Short mmCIF file of N, CA, C and O and ligand atoms in Angstrom, two decimals:
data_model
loop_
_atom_site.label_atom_id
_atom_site.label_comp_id
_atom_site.label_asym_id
_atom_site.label_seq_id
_atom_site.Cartn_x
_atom_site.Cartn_y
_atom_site.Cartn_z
N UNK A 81 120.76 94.43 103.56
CA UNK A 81 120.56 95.86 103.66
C UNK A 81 119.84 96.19 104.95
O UNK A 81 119.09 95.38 105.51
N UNK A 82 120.07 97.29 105.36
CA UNK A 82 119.70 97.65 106.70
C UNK A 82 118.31 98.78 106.24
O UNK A 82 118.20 99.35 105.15
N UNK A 83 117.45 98.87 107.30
CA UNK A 83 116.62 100.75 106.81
C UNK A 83 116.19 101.21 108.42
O UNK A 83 115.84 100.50 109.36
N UNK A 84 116.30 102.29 108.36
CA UNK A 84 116.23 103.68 108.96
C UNK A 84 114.87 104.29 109.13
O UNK A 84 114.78 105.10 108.21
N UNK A 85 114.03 104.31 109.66
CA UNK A 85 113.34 105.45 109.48
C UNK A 85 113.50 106.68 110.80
O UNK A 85 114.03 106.47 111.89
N UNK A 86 112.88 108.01 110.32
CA UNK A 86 113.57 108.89 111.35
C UNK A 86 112.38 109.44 111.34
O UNK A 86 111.67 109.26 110.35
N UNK A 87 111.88 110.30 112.51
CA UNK A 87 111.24 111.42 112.22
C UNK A 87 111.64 112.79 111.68
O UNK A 87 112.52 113.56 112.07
N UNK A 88 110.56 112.94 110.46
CA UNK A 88 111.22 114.19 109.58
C UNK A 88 111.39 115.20 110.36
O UNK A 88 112.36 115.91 110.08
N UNK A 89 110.45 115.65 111.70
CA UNK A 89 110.53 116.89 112.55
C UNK A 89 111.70 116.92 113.22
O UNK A 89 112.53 117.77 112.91
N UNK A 90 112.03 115.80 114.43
CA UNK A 90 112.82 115.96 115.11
C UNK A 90 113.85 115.09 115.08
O UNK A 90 114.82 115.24 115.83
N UNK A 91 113.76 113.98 114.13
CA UNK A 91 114.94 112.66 113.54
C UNK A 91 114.88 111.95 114.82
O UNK A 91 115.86 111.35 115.27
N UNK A 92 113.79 112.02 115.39
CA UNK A 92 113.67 110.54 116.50
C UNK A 92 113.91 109.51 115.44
O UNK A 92 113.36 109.66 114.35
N UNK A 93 114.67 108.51 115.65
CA UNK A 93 114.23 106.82 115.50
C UNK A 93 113.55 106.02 116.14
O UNK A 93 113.46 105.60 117.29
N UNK A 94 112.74 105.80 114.44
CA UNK A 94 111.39 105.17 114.95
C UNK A 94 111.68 103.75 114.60
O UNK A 94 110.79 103.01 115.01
N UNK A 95 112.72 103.08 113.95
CA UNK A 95 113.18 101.91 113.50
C UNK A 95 114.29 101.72 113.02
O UNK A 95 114.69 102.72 112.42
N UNK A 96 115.21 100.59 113.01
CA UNK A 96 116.40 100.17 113.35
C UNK A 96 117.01 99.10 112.83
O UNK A 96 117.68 98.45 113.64
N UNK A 97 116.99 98.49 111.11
CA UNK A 97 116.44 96.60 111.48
C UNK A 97 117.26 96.97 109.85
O UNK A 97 117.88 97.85 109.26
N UNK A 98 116.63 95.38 109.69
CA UNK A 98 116.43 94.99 108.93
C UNK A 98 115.80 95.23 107.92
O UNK A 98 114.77 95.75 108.33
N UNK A 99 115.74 95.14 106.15
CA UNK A 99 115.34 96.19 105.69
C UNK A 99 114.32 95.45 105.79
O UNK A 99 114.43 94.23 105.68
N UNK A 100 112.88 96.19 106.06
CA UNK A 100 111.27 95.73 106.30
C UNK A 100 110.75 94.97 105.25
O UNK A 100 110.01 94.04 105.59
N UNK A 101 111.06 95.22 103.38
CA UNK A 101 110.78 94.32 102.99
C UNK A 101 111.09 92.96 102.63
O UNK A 101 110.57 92.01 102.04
N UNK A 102 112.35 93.34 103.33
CA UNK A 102 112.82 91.66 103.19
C UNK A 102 111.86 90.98 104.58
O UNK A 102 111.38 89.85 104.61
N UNK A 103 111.80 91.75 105.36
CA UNK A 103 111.07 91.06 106.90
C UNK A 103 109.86 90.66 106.60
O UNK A 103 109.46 89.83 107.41
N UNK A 104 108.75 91.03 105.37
CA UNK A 104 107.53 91.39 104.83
C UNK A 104 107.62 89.54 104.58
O UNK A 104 106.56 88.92 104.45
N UNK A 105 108.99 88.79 104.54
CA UNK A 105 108.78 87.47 104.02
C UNK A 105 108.59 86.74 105.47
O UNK A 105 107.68 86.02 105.88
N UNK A 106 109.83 87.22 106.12
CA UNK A 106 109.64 86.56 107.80
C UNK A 106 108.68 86.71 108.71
O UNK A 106 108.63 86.13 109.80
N UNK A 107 107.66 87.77 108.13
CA UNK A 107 106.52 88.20 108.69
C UNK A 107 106.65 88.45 110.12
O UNK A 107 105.99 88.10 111.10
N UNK A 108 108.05 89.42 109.89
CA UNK A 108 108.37 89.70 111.63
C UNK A 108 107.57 91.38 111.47
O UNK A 108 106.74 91.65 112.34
N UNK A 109 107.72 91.94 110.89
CA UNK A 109 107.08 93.62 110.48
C UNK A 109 106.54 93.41 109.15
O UNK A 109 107.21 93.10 108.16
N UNK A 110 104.78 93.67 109.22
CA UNK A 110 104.57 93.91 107.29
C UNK A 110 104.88 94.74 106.85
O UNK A 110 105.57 94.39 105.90
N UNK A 111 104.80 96.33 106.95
CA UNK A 111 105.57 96.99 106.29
C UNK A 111 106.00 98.42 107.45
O UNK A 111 105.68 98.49 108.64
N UNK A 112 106.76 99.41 106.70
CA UNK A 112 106.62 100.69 107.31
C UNK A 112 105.46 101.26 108.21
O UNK A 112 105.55 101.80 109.31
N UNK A 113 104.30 101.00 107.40
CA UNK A 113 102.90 101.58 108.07
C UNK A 113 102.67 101.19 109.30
O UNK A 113 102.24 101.94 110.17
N UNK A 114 103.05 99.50 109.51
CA UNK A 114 102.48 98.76 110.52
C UNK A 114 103.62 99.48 111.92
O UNK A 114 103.27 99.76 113.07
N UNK A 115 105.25 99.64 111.20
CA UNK A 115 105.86 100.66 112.18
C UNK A 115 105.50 101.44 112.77
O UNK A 115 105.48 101.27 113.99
N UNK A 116 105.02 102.68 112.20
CA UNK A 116 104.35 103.55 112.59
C UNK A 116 102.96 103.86 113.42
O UNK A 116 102.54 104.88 113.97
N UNK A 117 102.50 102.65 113.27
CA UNK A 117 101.07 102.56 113.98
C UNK A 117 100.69 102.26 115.22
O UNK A 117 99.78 102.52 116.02
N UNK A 118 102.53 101.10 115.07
CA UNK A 118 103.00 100.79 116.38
C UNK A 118 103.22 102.08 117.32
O UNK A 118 103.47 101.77 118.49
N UNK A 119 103.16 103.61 117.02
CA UNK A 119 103.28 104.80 117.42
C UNK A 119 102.51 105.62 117.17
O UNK A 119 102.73 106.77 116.81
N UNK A 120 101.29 104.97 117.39
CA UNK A 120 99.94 105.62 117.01
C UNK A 120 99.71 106.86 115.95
O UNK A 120 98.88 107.77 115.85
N UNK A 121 101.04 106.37 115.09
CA UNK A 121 101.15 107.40 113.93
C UNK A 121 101.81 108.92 114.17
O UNK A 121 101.90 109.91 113.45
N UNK A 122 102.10 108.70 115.12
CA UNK A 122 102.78 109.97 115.70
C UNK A 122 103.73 109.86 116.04
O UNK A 122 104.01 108.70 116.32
N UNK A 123 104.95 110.99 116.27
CA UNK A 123 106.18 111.04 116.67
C UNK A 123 106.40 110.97 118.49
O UNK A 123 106.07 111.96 119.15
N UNK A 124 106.93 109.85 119.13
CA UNK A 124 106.84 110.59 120.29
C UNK A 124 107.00 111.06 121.32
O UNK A 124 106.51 111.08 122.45
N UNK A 125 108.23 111.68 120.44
CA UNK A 125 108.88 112.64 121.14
C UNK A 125 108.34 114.12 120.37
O UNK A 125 108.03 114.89 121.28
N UNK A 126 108.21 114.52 119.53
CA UNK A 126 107.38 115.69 118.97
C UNK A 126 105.78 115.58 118.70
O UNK A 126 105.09 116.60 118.69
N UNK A 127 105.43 114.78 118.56
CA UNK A 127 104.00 114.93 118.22
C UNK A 127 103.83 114.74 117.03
O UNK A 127 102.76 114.18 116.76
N UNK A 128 104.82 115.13 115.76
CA UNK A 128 104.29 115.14 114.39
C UNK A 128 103.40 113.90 114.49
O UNK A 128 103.21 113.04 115.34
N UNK A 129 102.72 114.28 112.72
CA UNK A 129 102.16 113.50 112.55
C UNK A 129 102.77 112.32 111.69
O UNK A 129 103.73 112.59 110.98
N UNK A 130 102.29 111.05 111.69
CA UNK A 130 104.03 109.95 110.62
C UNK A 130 102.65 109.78 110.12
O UNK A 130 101.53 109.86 110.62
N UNK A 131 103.36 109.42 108.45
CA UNK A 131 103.19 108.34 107.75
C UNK A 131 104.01 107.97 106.58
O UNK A 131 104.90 108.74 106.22
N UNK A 132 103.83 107.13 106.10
CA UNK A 132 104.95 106.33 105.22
C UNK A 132 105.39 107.59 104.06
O UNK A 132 106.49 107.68 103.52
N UNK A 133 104.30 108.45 103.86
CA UNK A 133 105.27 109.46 103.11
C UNK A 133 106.09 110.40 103.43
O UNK A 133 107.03 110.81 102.75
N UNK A 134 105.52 110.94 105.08
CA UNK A 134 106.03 112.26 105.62
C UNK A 134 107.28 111.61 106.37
O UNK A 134 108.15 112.45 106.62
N UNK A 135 107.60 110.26 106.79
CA UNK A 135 108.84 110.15 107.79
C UNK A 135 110.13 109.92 106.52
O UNK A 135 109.95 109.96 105.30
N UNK A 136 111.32 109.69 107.20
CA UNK A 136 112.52 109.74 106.12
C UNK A 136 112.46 108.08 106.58
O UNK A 136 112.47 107.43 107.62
N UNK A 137 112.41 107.85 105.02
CA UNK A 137 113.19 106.29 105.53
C UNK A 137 114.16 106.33 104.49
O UNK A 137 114.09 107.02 103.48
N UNK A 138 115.18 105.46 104.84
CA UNK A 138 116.90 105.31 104.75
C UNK A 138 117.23 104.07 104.47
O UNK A 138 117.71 103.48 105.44
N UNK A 139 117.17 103.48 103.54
CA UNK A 139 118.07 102.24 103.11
C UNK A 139 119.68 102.58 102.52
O UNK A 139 120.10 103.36 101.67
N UNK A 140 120.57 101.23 103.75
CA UNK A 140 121.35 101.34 103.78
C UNK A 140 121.93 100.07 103.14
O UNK A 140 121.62 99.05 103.75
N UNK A 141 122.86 99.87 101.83
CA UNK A 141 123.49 98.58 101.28
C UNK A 141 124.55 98.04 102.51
O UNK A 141 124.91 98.90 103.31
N UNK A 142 124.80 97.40 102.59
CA UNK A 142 126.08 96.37 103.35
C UNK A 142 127.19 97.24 102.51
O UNK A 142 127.16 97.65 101.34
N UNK A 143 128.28 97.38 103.64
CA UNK A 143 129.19 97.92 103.00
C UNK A 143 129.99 96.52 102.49
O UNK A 143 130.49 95.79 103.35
N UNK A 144 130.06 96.28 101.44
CA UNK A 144 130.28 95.02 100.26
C UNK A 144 131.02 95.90 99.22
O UNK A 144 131.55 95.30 98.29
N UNK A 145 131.10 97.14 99.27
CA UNK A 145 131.83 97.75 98.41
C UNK A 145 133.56 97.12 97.90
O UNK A 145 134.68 97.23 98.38
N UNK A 146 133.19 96.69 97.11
CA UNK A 146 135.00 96.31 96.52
C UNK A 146 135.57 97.38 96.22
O UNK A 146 136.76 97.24 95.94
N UNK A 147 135.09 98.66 96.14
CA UNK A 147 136.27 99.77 95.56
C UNK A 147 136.90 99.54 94.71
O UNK A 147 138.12 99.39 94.74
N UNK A 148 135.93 99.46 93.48
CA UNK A 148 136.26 99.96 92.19
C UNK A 148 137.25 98.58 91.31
O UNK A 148 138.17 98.70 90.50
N UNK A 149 136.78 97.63 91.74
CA UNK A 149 137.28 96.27 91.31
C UNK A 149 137.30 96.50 89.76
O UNK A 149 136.11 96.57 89.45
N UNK A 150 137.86 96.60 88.95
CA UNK A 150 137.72 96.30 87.38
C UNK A 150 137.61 94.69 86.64
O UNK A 150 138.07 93.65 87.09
N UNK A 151 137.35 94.76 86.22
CA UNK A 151 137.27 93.34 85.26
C UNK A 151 138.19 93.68 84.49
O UNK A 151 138.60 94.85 84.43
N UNK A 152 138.69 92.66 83.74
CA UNK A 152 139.75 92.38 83.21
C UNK A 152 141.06 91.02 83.29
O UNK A 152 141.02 89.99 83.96
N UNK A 153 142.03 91.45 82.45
CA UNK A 153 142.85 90.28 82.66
C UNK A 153 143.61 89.81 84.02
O UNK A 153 144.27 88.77 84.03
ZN1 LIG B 290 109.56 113.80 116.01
#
């Protein structure tokens, strides 16, 4: 799975990856927060203010979709 986060003001992307808690094992990013801090908590290109509740984050599944596979004989 992939995740997203955006800024809620102006939908800058602030991250791009991998989903963070799977990374939380590779200890490449601990979480969202540590994202953001990396941006002194701010947007910046607008200024808002981030944090893990106010930005949009976006998890995205692998498109793995079988379309509607049934079970059966
Ligand atoms: Zn912004």
């Amino acid at each position: 799975m992939s995740e997203k986060i955006n800024c809620p003001k102006c939908g800058m992307l602030l991250y791009y990856g991998e989903e963070i808690s799977r990374r939380l094992y590779m200890r490449a990013i601990p979480d969202e927060a540590a994202v953001l801090a990396g941006y002194g908590n701010v947007c910046p290109r607008c200024g808002f203010s981030l944090s893990v509740d106010s930005v949009k984050i976006e998890i995205k599944r692998r498109a793995t979709s079988k379309g509607g596979v049934t079970h059966g004989s």
